[in-house]
């Protein structure tokens, strides 16, 4: 395996401990300029600064219990004062998207939910061959993103978009994007289970 940095195999993780004993090919040592530029962004961009501060408090609720990811996202939305949220969801996770939108309904938030099949575009329209002459709707992540851009959403939440579709959605979204559900058909949308085999 050819890896530029040793992060994935570094057992000591000195970066997490304030230890100065870094491996030779550690980005902490090799990328000082990028690190300093990042610190400037954290300190000089008000939104970035606020998100970073909130992110460090999200995992634990006031009562000491761990929050679910849905609760973490909602907590961030509330603390940021976000008023318009896009929900880009996969057709096959409609129930989960509906439940998340219901959770958001408890707050003074305008929700812009857009299904992946938006536009009712047949796959042949984007050059994908079909075995049968039957309508097959393509997923449409760029349209999902552009609708949310038009609506001026402040944060977009991905609910189970396919790999590739999520890439295109994230790239075309003007607003910040976070993922509520990472689709994993084999492991019930829990991708880390693949590492247990």
N, CA and C atoms as an extended XYZ file, in Angstrom:
591
Properties=species:S:1:pos:R:3:atomname:S:1:resname:S:1:resid:I:1 pbc="F F F"
N         0.841       -1.187        0.000 N   UNK     1
C         0.000        0.000        0.000 CA  UNK     1
C         0.877        1.239        0.000 C   UNK     1
N         0.497        2.213       -0.809 N   UNK     2
C         1.248        3.458       -0.898 CA  UNK     2
C         0.463        4.555       -0.187 C   UNK     2
N         0.948        4.970        0.966 N   UNK     3
C         0.253        5.984        1.751 CA  UNK     3
C         1.188        7.160        1.989 C   UNK     3
N         0.701        8.360        1.702 N   UNK     4
C         1.549        9.550        1.829 CA  UNK     4
C         1.876        9.844        3.290 C   UNK     4
N         0.871        9.712        4.149 N   UNK     5
C         1.073        9.979        5.570 CA  UNK     5
C         0.825        8.718        6.398 C   UNK     5
N         1.303        8.706        7.619 N   UNK     6
C         1.207        7.522        8.483 CA  UNK     6
C        -0.004        7.535        9.413 C   UNK     6
N        -0.897        8.500        9.242 N   UNK     7
C        -2.017        8.667       10.184 CA  UNK     7
C        -2.808        7.380       10.444 C   UNK     7
N        -3.148        6.657        9.383 N   UNK     8
C        -4.012        5.483        9.537 CA  UNK     8
C        -3.349        4.351       10.307 C   UNK     8
N        -2.020        4.300       10.283 N   UNK     9
C        -1.317        3.203       10.959 CA  UNK     9
C        -0.529        3.670       12.182 C   UNK     9
N        -0.618        4.942       12.507 N   UNK    10
C         0.107        5.480       13.657 CA  UNK    10
C        -0.611        5.057       14.935 C   UNK    10
N         0.048        4.253       15.749 N   UNK    11
C        -0.614        3.712       16.943 CA  UNK    11
C        -0.593        4.691       18.123 C   UNK    11
N         0.401        5.554       18.177 N   UNK    12
C         0.536        6.444       19.340 CA  UNK    12
C        -0.324        7.697       19.276 C   UNK    12
N        -0.611        8.173       18.070 N   UNK    13
C        -1.382        9.404       17.852 CA  UNK    13
C        -0.885       10.551       18.745 C   UNK    13
N         0.392       10.927       18.618 N   UNK    14
C         0.917       12.021       19.436 CA  UNK    14
C         0.175       13.337       19.205 C   UNK    14
N        -0.418       13.492       18.018 N   UNK    15
C        -1.162       14.720       17.712 CA  UNK    15
C        -2.337       14.918       18.668 C   UNK    15
N        -2.886       13.825       19.176 N   UNK    16
C        -4.041       13.915       20.072 CA  UNK    16
C        -3.634       14.132       21.533 C   UNK    16
N        -2.321       14.045       21.798 N   UNK    17
C        -1.856       14.112       23.181 CA  UNK    17
C        -0.972       15.317       23.464 C   UNK    17
N        -0.684       16.115       22.424 N   UNK    18
C         0.250       17.227       22.622 CA  UNK    18
C         1.679       16.762       22.759 C   UNK    18
N         1.928       15.536       22.331 N   UNK    19
C         3.265       14.943       22.376 CA  UNK    19
C         4.052       15.416       21.157 C   UNK    19
N         5.311       15.713       21.314 N   UNK    20
C         6.140       16.210       20.197 CA  UNK    20
C         6.823       15.091       19.415 C   UNK    20
N         6.611       13.856       19.795 N   UNK    21
C         7.295       12.727       19.179 CA  UNK    21
C         6.523       12.219       17.953 C   UNK    21
N         6.529       13.031       16.875 N   UNK    22
C         5.774       12.697       15.668 CA  UNK    22
C         6.586       11.796       14.736 C   UNK    22
N         5.913       10.893       14.017 N   UNK    23
C         6.618       10.104       12.999 CA  UNK    23
C         7.147       11.022       11.893 C   UNK    23
N         8.103       10.535       11.120 N   UNK    24
C         8.721       11.358       10.076 CA  UNK    24
C         7.724       11.819        9.020 C   UNK    24
N         6.805       10.930        8.624 N   UNK    25
C         5.860       11.317        7.578 CA  UNK    25
C         4.489       11.691        8.163 C   UNK    25
N         4.519       12.456        9.227 N   UNK    26
C         3.305       12.944        9.894 CA  UNK    26
C         2.937       14.314        9.317 C   UNK    26
N         1.686       14.511        8.917 N   UNK    27
C         1.303       15.819        8.380 CA  UNK    27
C         1.435       16.950        9.402 C   UNK    27
N         1.420       16.627       10.688 N   UNK    28
C         1.624       17.659       11.714 CA  UNK    28
C         2.995       18.308       11.562 C   UNK    28
N         3.964       17.513       11.129 N   UNK    29
C         5.326       18.003       10.920 CA  UNK    29
C         5.488       18.569        9.510 C   UNK    29
N         4.915       17.869        8.534 N   UNK    30
C         5.164       18.187        7.129 CA  UNK    30
C         4.293       19.311        6.570 C   UNK    30
N         3.174       19.619        7.218 N   UNK    31
C         2.224       20.582        6.648 CA  UNK    31
C         1.929       21.744        7.597 C   UNK    31
N         2.987       22.311        8.155 N   UNK    32
C         2.846       23.415        9.117 CA  UNK    32
C         2.084       24.608        8.526 C   UNK    32
N         2.353       24.946        7.253 N   UNK    33
C         1.690       26.094        6.626 CA  UNK    33
C         0.179       25.899        6.555 C   UNK    33
N        -0.224       24.702        6.137 N   UNK    34
C        -1.659       24.411        6.043 CA  UNK    34
C        -2.304       24.468        7.418 C   UNK    34
N        -1.623       23.932        8.415 N   UNK    35
C        -2.146       23.949        9.788 CA  UNK    35
C        -2.340       25.382       10.265 C   UNK    35
N        -1.352       26.229       10.040 N   UNK    36
C        -1.454       27.633       10.468 CA  UNK    36
C        -2.555       28.380        9.731 C   UNK    36
N        -2.709       28.101        8.429 N   UNK    37
C        -3.786       28.720        7.651 CA  UNK    37
C        -5.153       28.276        8.173 C   UNK    37
N        -5.258       27.009        8.551 N   UNK    38
C        -6.512       26.493        9.101 CA  UNK    38
C        -6.861       27.183       10.411 C   UNK    38
N        -5.872       27.349       11.278 N   UNK    39
C        -6.101       28.025       12.558 CA  UNK    39
C        -6.602       29.442       12.322 C   UNK    39
N        -6.034       30.111       11.311 N   UNK    40
C        -6.509       31.461       10.970 CA  UNK    40
C        -7.975       31.437       10.560 C   UNK    40
N        -8.368       30.454        9.745 N   UNK    41
C        -9.775       30.346        9.323 CA  UNK    41
C       -10.683       30.093       10.525 C   UNK    41
N       -10.258       29.211       11.420 N   UNK    42
C       -11.067       28.933       12.609 CA  UNK    42
C       -11.292       30.201       13.425 C   UNK    42
N       -10.290       31.048       13.475 N   UNK    43
C       -10.370       32.249       14.300 CA  UNK    43
C       -10.987       33.452       13.600 C   UNK    43
N       -10.870       33.527       12.266 N   UNK    44
C       -11.273       34.747       11.565 CA  UNK    44
C       -12.604       34.664       10.836 C   UNK    44
N       -13.129       33.466       10.609 N   UNK    45
C       -14.437       33.316        9.959 CA  UNK    45
C       -15.457       33.022       11.063 C   UNK    45
N       -16.402       33.938       11.249 N   UNK    46
C       -17.350       33.817       12.355 CA  UNK    46
C       -18.157       32.521       12.317 C   UNK    46
N       -18.663       32.144       11.120 N   UNK    47
C       -19.437       30.899       11.004 CA  UNK    47
C       -18.585       29.682       11.340 C   UNK    47
N       -17.386       29.655       10.771 N   UNK    48
C       -16.483       28.525       11.020 CA  UNK    48
C       -16.150       28.435       12.500 C   UNK    48
N       -15.873       29.567       13.107 N   UNK    49
C       -15.539       29.603       14.529 CA  UNK    49
C       -16.697       29.077       15.375 C   UNK    49
N       -17.907       29.524       15.035 N   UNK    50
C       -19.084       29.100       15.792 CA  UNK    50
C       -19.333       27.597       15.628 C   UNK    50
N       -19.217       27.105       14.380 N   UNK    51
C       -19.418       25.671       14.135 CA  UNK    51
C       -18.408       24.845       14.923 C   UNK    51
N       -17.149       25.272       14.925 N   UNK    52
C       -16.115       24.538       15.657 CA  UNK    52
C       -16.414       24.496       17.159 C   UNK    52
N       -16.858       25.610       17.695 N   UNK    53
C       -17.161       25.648       19.137 CA  UNK    53
C       -18.352       24.757       19.472 C   UNK    53
N       -19.388       24.819       18.631 N   UNK    54
C       -20.572       23.991       18.868 CA  UNK    54
C       -20.229       22.514       18.705 C   UNK    54
N       -19.456       22.188       17.662 N   UNK    55
C       -19.113       20.789       17.387 CA  UNK    55
C       -18.421       20.127       18.575 C   UNK    55
N       -17.672       20.884       19.333 N   UNK    56
C       -16.968       20.321       20.484 CA  UNK    56
C       -17.871       20.078       21.682 C   UNK    56
N       -19.126       20.558       21.610 N   UNK    57
C       -20.048       20.349       22.733 CA  UNK    57
C       -21.206       19.418       22.382 C   UNK    57
N       -21.303       18.984       21.130 N   UNK    58
C       -22.489       18.259       20.667 CA  UNK    58
C       -22.699       16.861       21.236 C   UNK    58
N       -21.685       16.038       21.419 N   UNK    59
C       -21.955       14.634       21.755 CA  UNK    59
C       -22.765       14.408       23.026 C   UNK    59
N       -22.633       15.290       23.996 N   UNK    60
C       -23.282       15.061       25.288 CA  UNK    60
C       -24.359       16.117       25.541 C   UNK    60
N       -25.554       15.654       25.882 N   UNK    61
C       -26.671       16.551       26.185 CA  UNK    61
C       -26.518       17.133       27.591 C   UNK    61
N       -27.381       18.090       27.900 N   UNK    62
C       -27.329       18.748       29.221 CA  UNK    62
C       -27.490       17.753       30.369 C   UNK    62
N       -28.268       16.675       30.129 N   UNK    63
C       -28.500       15.682       31.182 CA  UNK    63
C       -27.375       14.647       31.280 C   UNK    63
N       -26.324       14.817       30.461 N   UNK    64
C       -25.179       13.915       30.516 CA  UNK    64
C       -25.270       12.720       29.591 C   UNK    64
N       -26.422       12.535       28.939 N   UNK    65
C       -26.581       11.412       28.016 CA  UNK    65
C       -25.985       11.745       26.654 C   UNK    65
N       -25.554       10.698       25.941 N   UNK    66
C       -25.066       10.893       24.582 CA  UNK    66
C       -26.231       11.228       23.658 C   UNK    66
N       -25.982       12.117       22.717 N   UNK    67
C       -27.010       12.480       21.739 CA  UNK    67
C       -26.925       11.543       20.527 C   UNK    67
N       -28.055       11.342       19.864 N   UNK    68
C       -28.055       10.661       18.566 CA  UNK    68
C       -27.499       11.643       17.533 C   UNK    68
N       -27.130       11.132       16.368 N   UNK    69
C       -26.629       12.027       15.318 CA  UNK    69
C       -27.722       13.012       14.898 C   UNK    69
N       -28.964       12.549       14.812 N   UNK    70
C       -30.075       13.447       14.456 CA  UNK    70
C       -30.171       14.585       15.474 C   UNK    70
N       -30.061       14.257       16.751 N   UNK    71
C       -30.112       15.283       17.797 CA  UNK    71
C       -28.914       16.223       17.731 C   UNK    71
N       -27.745       15.682       17.392 N   UNK    72
C       -26.564       16.543       17.240 CA  UNK    72
C       -26.767       17.556       16.118 C   UNK    72
N       -27.311       17.093       14.997 N   UNK    73
C       -27.550       17.992       13.867 CA  UNK    73
C       -28.556       19.072       14.252 C   UNK    73
N       -29.633       18.667       14.898 N   UNK    74
C       -30.658       19.641       15.298 CA  UNK    74
C       -30.088       20.626       16.310 C   UNK    74
N       -29.295       20.132       17.237 N   UNK    75
C       -28.683       21.014       18.230 CA  UNK    75
C       -27.787       22.050       17.560 C   UNK    75
N       -27.020       21.615       16.555 N   UNK    76
C       -26.165       22.545       15.820 CA  UNK    76
C       -27.016       23.577       15.074 C   UNK    76
N       -28.094       23.123       14.435 N   UNK    77
C       -28.992       24.030       13.716 CA  UNK    77
C       -29.526       25.111       14.652 C   UNK    77
N       -29.987       24.691       15.819 N   UNK    78
C       -30.567       25.632       16.789 CA  UNK    78
C       -29.509       26.605       17.297 C   UNK    78
N       -28.342       26.074       17.696 N   UNK    79
C       -27.295       26.952       18.226 CA  UNK    79
C       -26.750       27.916       17.184 C   UNK    79
N       -26.730       27.493       15.911 N   UNK    80
C       -26.255       28.362       14.838 CA  UNK    80
C       -27.303       29.394       14.431 C   UNK    80
N       -28.546       29.189       14.861 N   UNK    81
C       -29.622       30.098       14.464 CA  UNK    81
C       -30.024       29.903       13.009 C   UNK    81
N       -29.810       28.698       12.490 N   UNK    82
C       -30.159       28.394       11.100 CA  UNK    82
C       -31.674       28.314       10.975 C   UNK    82
N       -32.201       28.952        9.916 N   UNK    83
C       -33.648       29.015        9.730 CA  UNK    83
C       -34.150       28.238        8.521 C   UNK    83
N       -33.246       27.823        7.616 N   UNK    84
C       -33.674       27.083        6.426 CA  UNK    84
C       -32.738       25.907        6.198 C   UNK    84
N       -33.314       24.693        6.211 N   UNK    85
C       -32.535       23.460        6.134 CA  UNK    85
C       -33.028       22.605        4.971 C   UNK    85
N       -32.105       22.179        4.114 N   UNK    86
C       -32.439       21.248        3.047 CA  UNK    86
C       -32.266       19.816        3.529 C   UNK    86
N       -33.140       18.934        3.066 N   UNK    87
C       -33.009       17.508        3.367 CA  UNK    87
C       -32.994       16.768        2.032 C   UNK    87
N       -31.807       16.335        1.621 N   UNK    88
C       -31.630       15.600        0.370 CA  UNK    88
C       -31.696       14.116        0.702 C   UNK    88
N       -32.794       13.487        0.293 N   UNK    89
C       -32.967       12.102        0.721 CA  UNK    89
C       -33.141       11.152       -0.446 C   UNK    89
N       -32.771        9.904       -0.183 N   UNK    90
C       -32.955        8.838       -1.151 CA  UNK    90
C       -34.388        8.331       -1.065 C   UNK    90
N       -34.920        8.052       -2.217 N   UNK    91
C       -36.259        7.486       -2.365 CA  UNK    91
C       -36.473        6.301       -1.420 C   UNK    91
N       -35.431        5.454       -1.262 N   UNK    92
C       -35.567        4.251       -0.439 CA  UNK    92
C       -35.503        4.539        1.066 C   UNK    92
N       -35.154        5.777        1.440 N   UNK    93
C       -35.136        6.149        2.857 CA  UNK    93
C       -36.159        7.252        3.147 C   UNK    93
N       -37.269        7.170        2.432 N   UNK    94
C       -38.334        8.157        2.593 CA  UNK    94
C       -38.860        8.200        4.035 C   UNK    94
N       -39.029        7.020        4.655 N   UNK    95
C       -39.564        6.970        6.024 CA  UNK    95
C       -38.637        7.684        7.005 C   UNK    95
N       -37.333        7.429        6.853 N   UNK    96
C       -36.356        8.059        7.750 CA  UNK    96
C       -36.332        9.572        7.537 C   UNK    96
N       -36.398        9.994        6.271 N   UNK    97
C       -36.408       11.430        5.969 CA  UNK    97
C       -37.636       12.089        6.577 C   UNK    97
N       -38.765       11.427        6.454 N   UNK    98
C       -40.026       11.958        6.992 CA  UNK    98
C       -39.929       12.147        8.512 C   UNK    98
N       -39.337       11.156        9.188 N   UNK    99
C       -39.186       11.253       10.647 CA  UNK    99
C       -38.259       12.400       11.032 C   UNK    99
N       -37.180       12.589       10.261 N   UNK   100
C       -36.253       13.685       10.559 CA  UNK   100
C       -36.926       15.036       10.332 C   UNK   100
N       -37.676       15.149        9.246 N   UNK   101
C       -38.402       16.396        8.971 CA  UNK   101
C       -39.391       16.681       10.102 C   UNK   101
N       -40.041       15.630       10.616 N   UNK   102
C       -40.960       15.809       11.749 CA  UNK   102
C       -40.227       16.323       12.988 C   UNK   102
N       -39.014       15.810       13.207 N   UNK   103
C       -38.211       16.299       14.338 CA  UNK   103
C       -37.919       17.792       14.175 C   UNK   103
N       -37.639       18.215       12.943 N   UNK   104
C       -37.335       19.626       12.681 CA  UNK   104
C       -38.563       20.514       12.831 C   UNK   104
N       -39.756       19.920       12.641 N   UNK   105
C       -41.011       20.680       12.736 CA  UNK   105
C       -41.215       21.302       14.115 C   UNK   105
N       -40.516       20.781       15.122 N   UNK   106
C       -40.672       21.299       16.489 CA  UNK   106
C       -39.986       22.654       16.672 C   UNK   106
N       -39.216       23.057       15.659 N   UNK   107
C       -38.434       24.282       15.772 CA  UNK   107
C       -38.885       25.282       14.706 C   UNK   107
N       -38.480       26.511       14.864 N   UNK   108
C       -38.842       27.563       13.910 CA  UNK   108
C       -37.891       27.500       12.715 C   UNK   108
N       -38.068       26.433       11.914 N   UNK   109
C       -37.167       26.159       10.793 CA  UNK   109
C       -38.004       25.877        9.549 C   UNK   109
N       -37.610       26.446        8.428 N   UNK   110
C       -38.210       26.089        7.146 CA  UNK   110
C       -37.395       24.938        6.567 C   UNK   110
N       -38.092       23.859        6.206 N   UNK   111
C       -37.416       22.671        5.689 CA  UNK   111
C       -37.663       22.554        4.188 C   UNK   111
N       -36.602       22.234        3.452 N   UNK   112
C       -36.679       22.043        2.003 CA  UNK   112
C       -36.291       20.593        1.701 C   UNK   112
N       -37.267       19.655        1.801 N   UNK   113
C       -36.955       18.261        1.504 CA  UNK   113
C       -37.064       18.000        0.004 C   UNK   113
N       -36.055       17.344       -0.566 N   UNK   114
C       -36.073       17.032       -1.995 CA  UNK   114
C       -35.639       15.574       -2.193 C   UNK   114
N       -36.516       14.796       -2.804 N   UNK   115
C       -36.265       13.382       -3.080 CA  UNK   115
C       -35.274       13.224       -4.230 C   UNK   115
N       -34.510       12.149       -4.205 N   UNK   116
C       -33.496       11.905       -5.240 CA  UNK   116
C       -34.093       11.705       -6.628 C   UNK   116
N       -35.352       11.328       -6.718 N   UNK   117
C       -35.980       11.083       -8.020 CA  UNK   117
C       -36.596       12.360       -8.604 C   UNK   117
N       -36.320       13.505       -8.010 N   UNK   118
C       -36.860       14.781       -8.470 CA  UNK   118
C       -36.597       14.965       -9.963 C   UNK   118
N       -37.597       15.481      -10.669 N   UNK   119
C       -37.456       15.721      -12.099 CA  UNK   119
C       -38.000       14.602      -12.952 C   UNK   119
N       -38.162       13.413      -12.352 N   UNK   120
C       -38.676       12.255      -13.082 CA  UNK   120
C       -37.928       12.070      -14.404 C   UNK   120
N       -36.594       11.997      -14.284 N   UNK   121
C       -35.722       11.900      -15.457 CA  UNK   121
C       -35.393       10.431      -15.725 C   UNK   121
N       -35.701        9.965      -16.933 N   UNK   122
C       -35.375        8.599      -17.312 CA  UNK   122
C       -33.857        8.476      -17.482 C   UNK   122
N       -33.303        7.344      -17.061 N   UNK   123
C       -31.849        7.150      -17.131 CA  UNK   123
C       -31.302        7.322      -18.551 C   UNK   123
N       -32.126        7.020      -19.567 N   UNK   124
C       -31.656        7.146      -20.954 CA  UNK   124
C       -31.347        8.601      -21.302 C   UNK   124
N       -31.986        9.547      -20.579 N   UNK   125
C       -31.743       10.969      -20.840 CA  UNK   125
C       -30.346       11.407      -20.426 C   UNK   125
N       -29.695       10.608      -19.599 N   UNK   126
C       -28.321       10.948      -19.201 CA  UNK   126
C       -27.332        9.892      -19.716 C   UNK   126
N       -27.749        9.176      -20.756 N   UNK   127
C       -26.829        8.271      -21.448 CA  UNK   127
C       -26.614        6.921      -20.805 C   UNK   127
N       -27.519        6.508      -19.929 N   UNK   128
C       -27.396        5.182      -19.307 CA  UNK   128
C       -28.271        4.207      -20.082 C   UNK   128
N       -27.659        3.120      -20.551 N   UNK   129
C       -28.394        2.129      -21.342 CA  UNK   129
C       -29.298        1.285      -20.458 C   UNK   129
N       -30.437        0.902      -21.040 N   UNK   130
C       -31.406        0.059      -20.339 CA  UNK   130
C       -31.578       -1.246      -21.105 C   UNK   130
N       -31.865       -2.321      -20.371 N   UNK   131
C       -32.120       -3.607      -21.012 CA  UNK   131
C       -33.559       -3.685      -21.516 C   UNK   131
N       -34.476       -2.983      -20.831 N   UNK   132
C       -35.878       -3.003      -21.235 CA  UNK   132
C       -36.333       -1.587      -21.548 C   UNK   132
N       -37.311       -1.482      -22.409 N   UNK   133
C       -37.851       -0.171      -22.762 CA  UNK   133
C       -38.922        0.210      -21.739 C   UNK   133
N       -38.484        0.396      -20.530 N   UNK   134
C       -39.384        0.742      -19.425 CA  UNK   134
C       -38.787        1.937      -18.712 C   UNK   134
N       -39.639        2.849      -18.232 N   UNK   135
C       -39.151        4.054      -17.544 CA  UNK   135
C       -38.381        3.668      -16.287 C   UNK   135
N       -37.176        4.181      -16.166 N   UNK   136
C       -36.376        4.008      -14.950 CA  UNK   136
C       -35.893        5.392      -14.543 C   UNK   136
N       -36.380        5.851      -13.428 N   UNK   137
C       -35.992        7.193      -12.964 CA  UNK   137
C       -34.574        7.177      -12.422 C   UNK   137
N       -33.769        8.112      -12.910 N   UNK   138
C       -32.431        8.253      -12.358 CA  UNK   138
C       -32.480        9.070      -11.077 C   UNK   138
N       -31.531        8.842      -10.202 N   UNK   139
C       -31.342        9.753       -9.086 CA  UNK   139
C       -30.790       11.059       -9.663 C   UNK   139
N       -31.040       12.156       -8.999 N   UNK   140
C       -30.770       13.458       -9.588 CA  UNK   140
C       -30.144       14.401       -8.553 C   UNK   140
N       -28.938       14.065       -8.064 N   UNK   141
C       -28.347       14.833       -6.963 CA  UNK   141
C       -28.001       16.281       -7.310 C   UNK   141
N       -27.659       16.547       -8.576 N   UNK   142
C       -27.340       17.936       -8.935 CA  UNK   142
C       -28.592       18.791       -8.846 C   UNK   142
N       -29.723       18.258       -9.329 N   UNK   143
C       -30.978       19.008       -9.209 CA  UNK   143
C       -31.354       19.208       -7.745 C   UNK   143
N       -31.168       18.173       -6.919 N   UNK   144
C       -31.449       18.333       -5.482 CA  UNK   144
C       -30.662       19.519       -4.924 C   UNK   144
N       -29.364       19.556       -5.242 N   UNK   145
C       -28.504       20.631       -4.731 CA  UNK   145
C       -28.916       21.978       -5.287 C   UNK   145
N       -29.211       22.038       -6.589 N   UNK   146
C       -29.540       23.324       -7.207 CA  UNK   146
C       -30.868       23.882       -6.703 C   UNK   146
N       -31.824       22.998       -6.403 N   UNK   147
C       -33.085       23.467       -5.818 CA  UNK   147
C       -32.808       24.077       -4.447 C   UNK   147
N       -31.958       23.410       -3.664 N   UNK   148
C       -31.627       23.940       -2.339 CA  UNK   148
C       -30.831       25.240       -2.455 C   UNK   148
N       -29.963       25.330       -3.477 N   UNK   149
C       -29.245       26.592       -3.713 CA  UNK   149
C       -30.229       27.712       -4.023 C   UNK   149
N       -31.224       27.411       -4.871 N   UNK   150
C       -32.226       28.416       -5.238 CA  UNK   150
C       -33.028       28.860       -4.019 C   UNK   150
N       -33.278       27.914       -3.112 N   UNK   151
C       -34.043       28.216       -1.893 CA  UNK   151
C       -33.187       28.852       -0.802 C   UNK   151
N       -31.881       29.007       -1.078 N   UNK   152
C       -30.952       29.613       -0.112 CA  UNK   152
C       -30.936       28.892        1.229 C   UNK   152
N       -30.876       27.556        1.174 N   UNK   153
C       -30.749       26.807        2.426 CA  UNK   153
C       -29.411       27.159        3.077 C   UNK   153
N       -29.385       27.095        4.391 N   UNK   154
C       -28.162       27.422        5.134 CA  UNK   154
C       -27.375       26.170        5.511 C   UNK   154
N       -28.071       25.044        5.546 N   UNK   155
C       -27.453       23.754        5.837 CA  UNK   155
C       -28.252       22.704        5.093 C   UNK   155
N       -27.557       21.744        4.473 N   UNK   156
C       -28.227       20.633        3.807 CA  UNK   156
C       -27.844       19.330        4.491 C   UNK   156
N       -28.856       18.503        4.735 N   UNK   157
C       -28.660       17.232        5.434 CA  UNK   157
C       -28.924       16.095        4.451 C   UNK   157
N       -27.944       15.205        4.308 N   UNK   158
C       -28.056       14.070        3.393 CA  UNK   158
C       -28.623       12.869        4.154 C   UNK   158
N       -29.666       12.287        3.590 N   UNK   159
C       -30.274       11.095        4.175 CA  UNK   159
C       -30.203        9.966        3.145 C   UNK   159
N       -29.115        9.190        3.211 N   UNK   160
C       -29.000        7.955        2.454 CA  UNK   160
C       -28.784        8.072        0.964 C   UNK   160
N       -28.192        9.156        0.483 N   UNK   161
C       -27.881        9.204       -0.947 CA  UNK   161
C       -26.818        8.154       -1.264 C   UNK   161
N       -26.907        7.577       -2.458 N   UNK   162
C       -25.943        6.550       -2.880 CA  UNK   162
C       -24.543        7.140       -2.991 C   UNK   162
N       -23.540        6.291       -2.880 N   UNK   163
C       -22.162        6.710       -3.138 CA  UNK   163
C       -22.100        7.193       -4.589 C   UNK   163
N       -21.502        8.311       -4.800 N   UNK   164
C       -21.466        8.921       -6.123 CA  UNK   164
C       -22.502       10.018       -6.210 C   UNK   164
N       -23.742        9.679       -5.893 N   UNK   165
C       -24.783       10.704       -5.860 CA  UNK   165
C       -24.495       11.692       -4.723 C   UNK   165
N       -24.047       11.159       -3.581 N   UNK   166
C       -23.701       12.054       -2.465 CA  UNK   166
C       -22.526       12.953       -2.837 C   UNK   166
N       -21.580       12.414       -3.595 N   UNK   167
C       -20.426       13.210       -4.031 CA  UNK   167
C       -20.880       14.386       -4.875 C   UNK   167
N       -21.764       14.112       -5.840 N   UNK   168
C       -22.243       15.164       -6.724 CA  UNK   168
C       -23.107       16.175       -5.976 C   UNK   168
N       -23.915       15.690       -5.028 N   UNK   169
C       -24.722       16.611       -4.230 CA  UNK   169
C       -23.821       17.539       -3.420 C   UNK   169
N       -22.854       16.962       -2.710 N   UNK   170
C       -21.959       17.761       -1.870 CA  UNK   170
C       -21.193       18.788       -2.695 C   UNK   170
N       -20.724       18.383       -3.866 N   UNK   171
C       -19.934       19.287       -4.709 CA  UNK   171
C       -20.768       20.457       -5.226 C   UNK   171
N       -22.053       20.220       -5.481 N   UNK   172
C       -22.905       21.254       -6.069 CA  UNK   172
C       -23.682       22.080       -5.059 C   UNK   172
N       -23.670       21.685       -3.797 N   UNK   173
C       -24.361       22.450       -2.763 CA  UNK   173
C       -23.561       23.691       -2.381 C   UNK   173
N       -24.232       24.842       -2.357 N   UNK   174
C       -23.568       26.070       -1.910 CA  UNK   174
C       -23.542       26.148       -0.386 C   UNK   174
N       -24.509       25.511        0.261 N   UNK   175
C       -24.583       25.519        1.723 CA  UNK   175
C       -23.702       24.416        2.303 C   UNK   175
N       -23.421       24.539        3.599 N   UNK   176
C       -22.739       23.454        4.308 CA  UNK   176
C       -23.572       22.181        4.179 C   UNK   176
N       -22.891       21.024        4.175 N   UNK   177
C       -23.574       19.728        4.071 CA  UNK   177
C       -23.114       18.832        5.217 C   UNK   177
N       -24.067       18.130        5.827 N   UNK   178
C       -23.730       17.081        6.782 CA  UNK   178
C       -24.549       15.845        6.430 C   UNK   178
N       -24.063       14.688        6.831 N   UNK   179
C       -24.755       13.433        6.527 CA  UNK   179
C       -25.424       12.893        7.779 C   UNK   179
N       -26.725       12.650        7.670 N   UNK   180
C       -27.454       12.007        8.761 CA  UNK   180
C       -27.387       10.491        8.608 C   UNK   180
N       -27.625       10.001        7.386 N   UNK   181
C       -27.577        8.558        7.126 CA  UNK   181
C       -26.635        8.302        5.953 C   UNK   181
N       -25.610        7.459        6.191 N   UNK   182
C       -24.740        6.995        5.112 CA  UNK   182
C       -25.295        5.654        4.642 C   UNK   182
N       -25.733        5.611        3.399 N   UNK   183
C       -26.366        4.387        2.899 CA  UNK   183
C       -25.375        3.225        2.876 C   UNK   183
N       -25.796        2.113        3.451 N   UNK   184
C       -25.049        0.861        3.370 CA  UNK   184
C       -26.076       -0.258        3.310 C   UNK   184
N       -26.322       -0.722        2.108 N   UNK   185
C       -27.381       -1.719        1.892 CA  UNK   185
C       -27.099       -3.031        2.634 C   UNK   185
N       -25.832       -3.392        2.712 N   UNK   186
C       -25.469       -4.675        3.330 CA  UNK   186
C       -25.600       -4.635        4.847 C   UNK   186
N       -25.216       -3.513        5.447 N   UNK   187
C       -25.141       -3.460        6.913 CA  UNK   187
C       -26.165       -2.514        7.543 C   UNK   187
N       -27.311       -2.374        6.912 N   UNK   188
C       -28.379       -1.574        7.523 CA  UNK   188
C       -27.955       -0.153        7.818 C   UNK   188
N       -27.229        0.457        6.869 N   UNK   189
C       -26.791        1.859        6.969 CA  UNK   189
C       -25.856        2.100        8.152 C   UNK   189
N       -25.051        1.090        8.441 N   UNK   190
C       -24.011        1.217        9.469 CA  UNK   190
C       -22.690        0.752        8.849 C   UNK   190
N       -22.055        1.620        8.033 N   UNK   191
C       -20.877        1.204        7.259 CA  UNK   191
C       -19.723        0.626        8.064 C   UNK   191
N       -19.562        1.025        9.331 N   UNK   192
C       -18.408        0.543       10.099 CA  UNK   192
C       -18.503       -0.958       10.372 C   UNK   192
N       -19.667       -1.554       10.221 N   UNK   193
C       -19.786       -2.993       10.437 CA  UNK   193
C       -18.944       -3.796        9.455 C   UNK   193
N       -18.623       -3.198        8.316 N   UNK   194
C       -17.790       -3.887        7.323 CA  UNK   194
C       -16.411       -4.207        7.890 C   UNK   194
N       -15.961       -3.432        8.875 N   UNK   195
C       -14.624       -3.633        9.452 CA  UNK   195
C       -14.598       -4.722       10.517 C   UNK   195
N       -15.765       -5.266       10.871 N   UNK   196
C       -15.839       -6.312       11.899 CA  UNK   196
C       -15.619       -7.688       11.301 C   UNK   196
N       -15.671       -7.797        9.980 N   UNK   197
C       -15.545       -9.126        9.350 CA  UNK   197
C       -14.102       -9.604        9.330 C   UNK   197
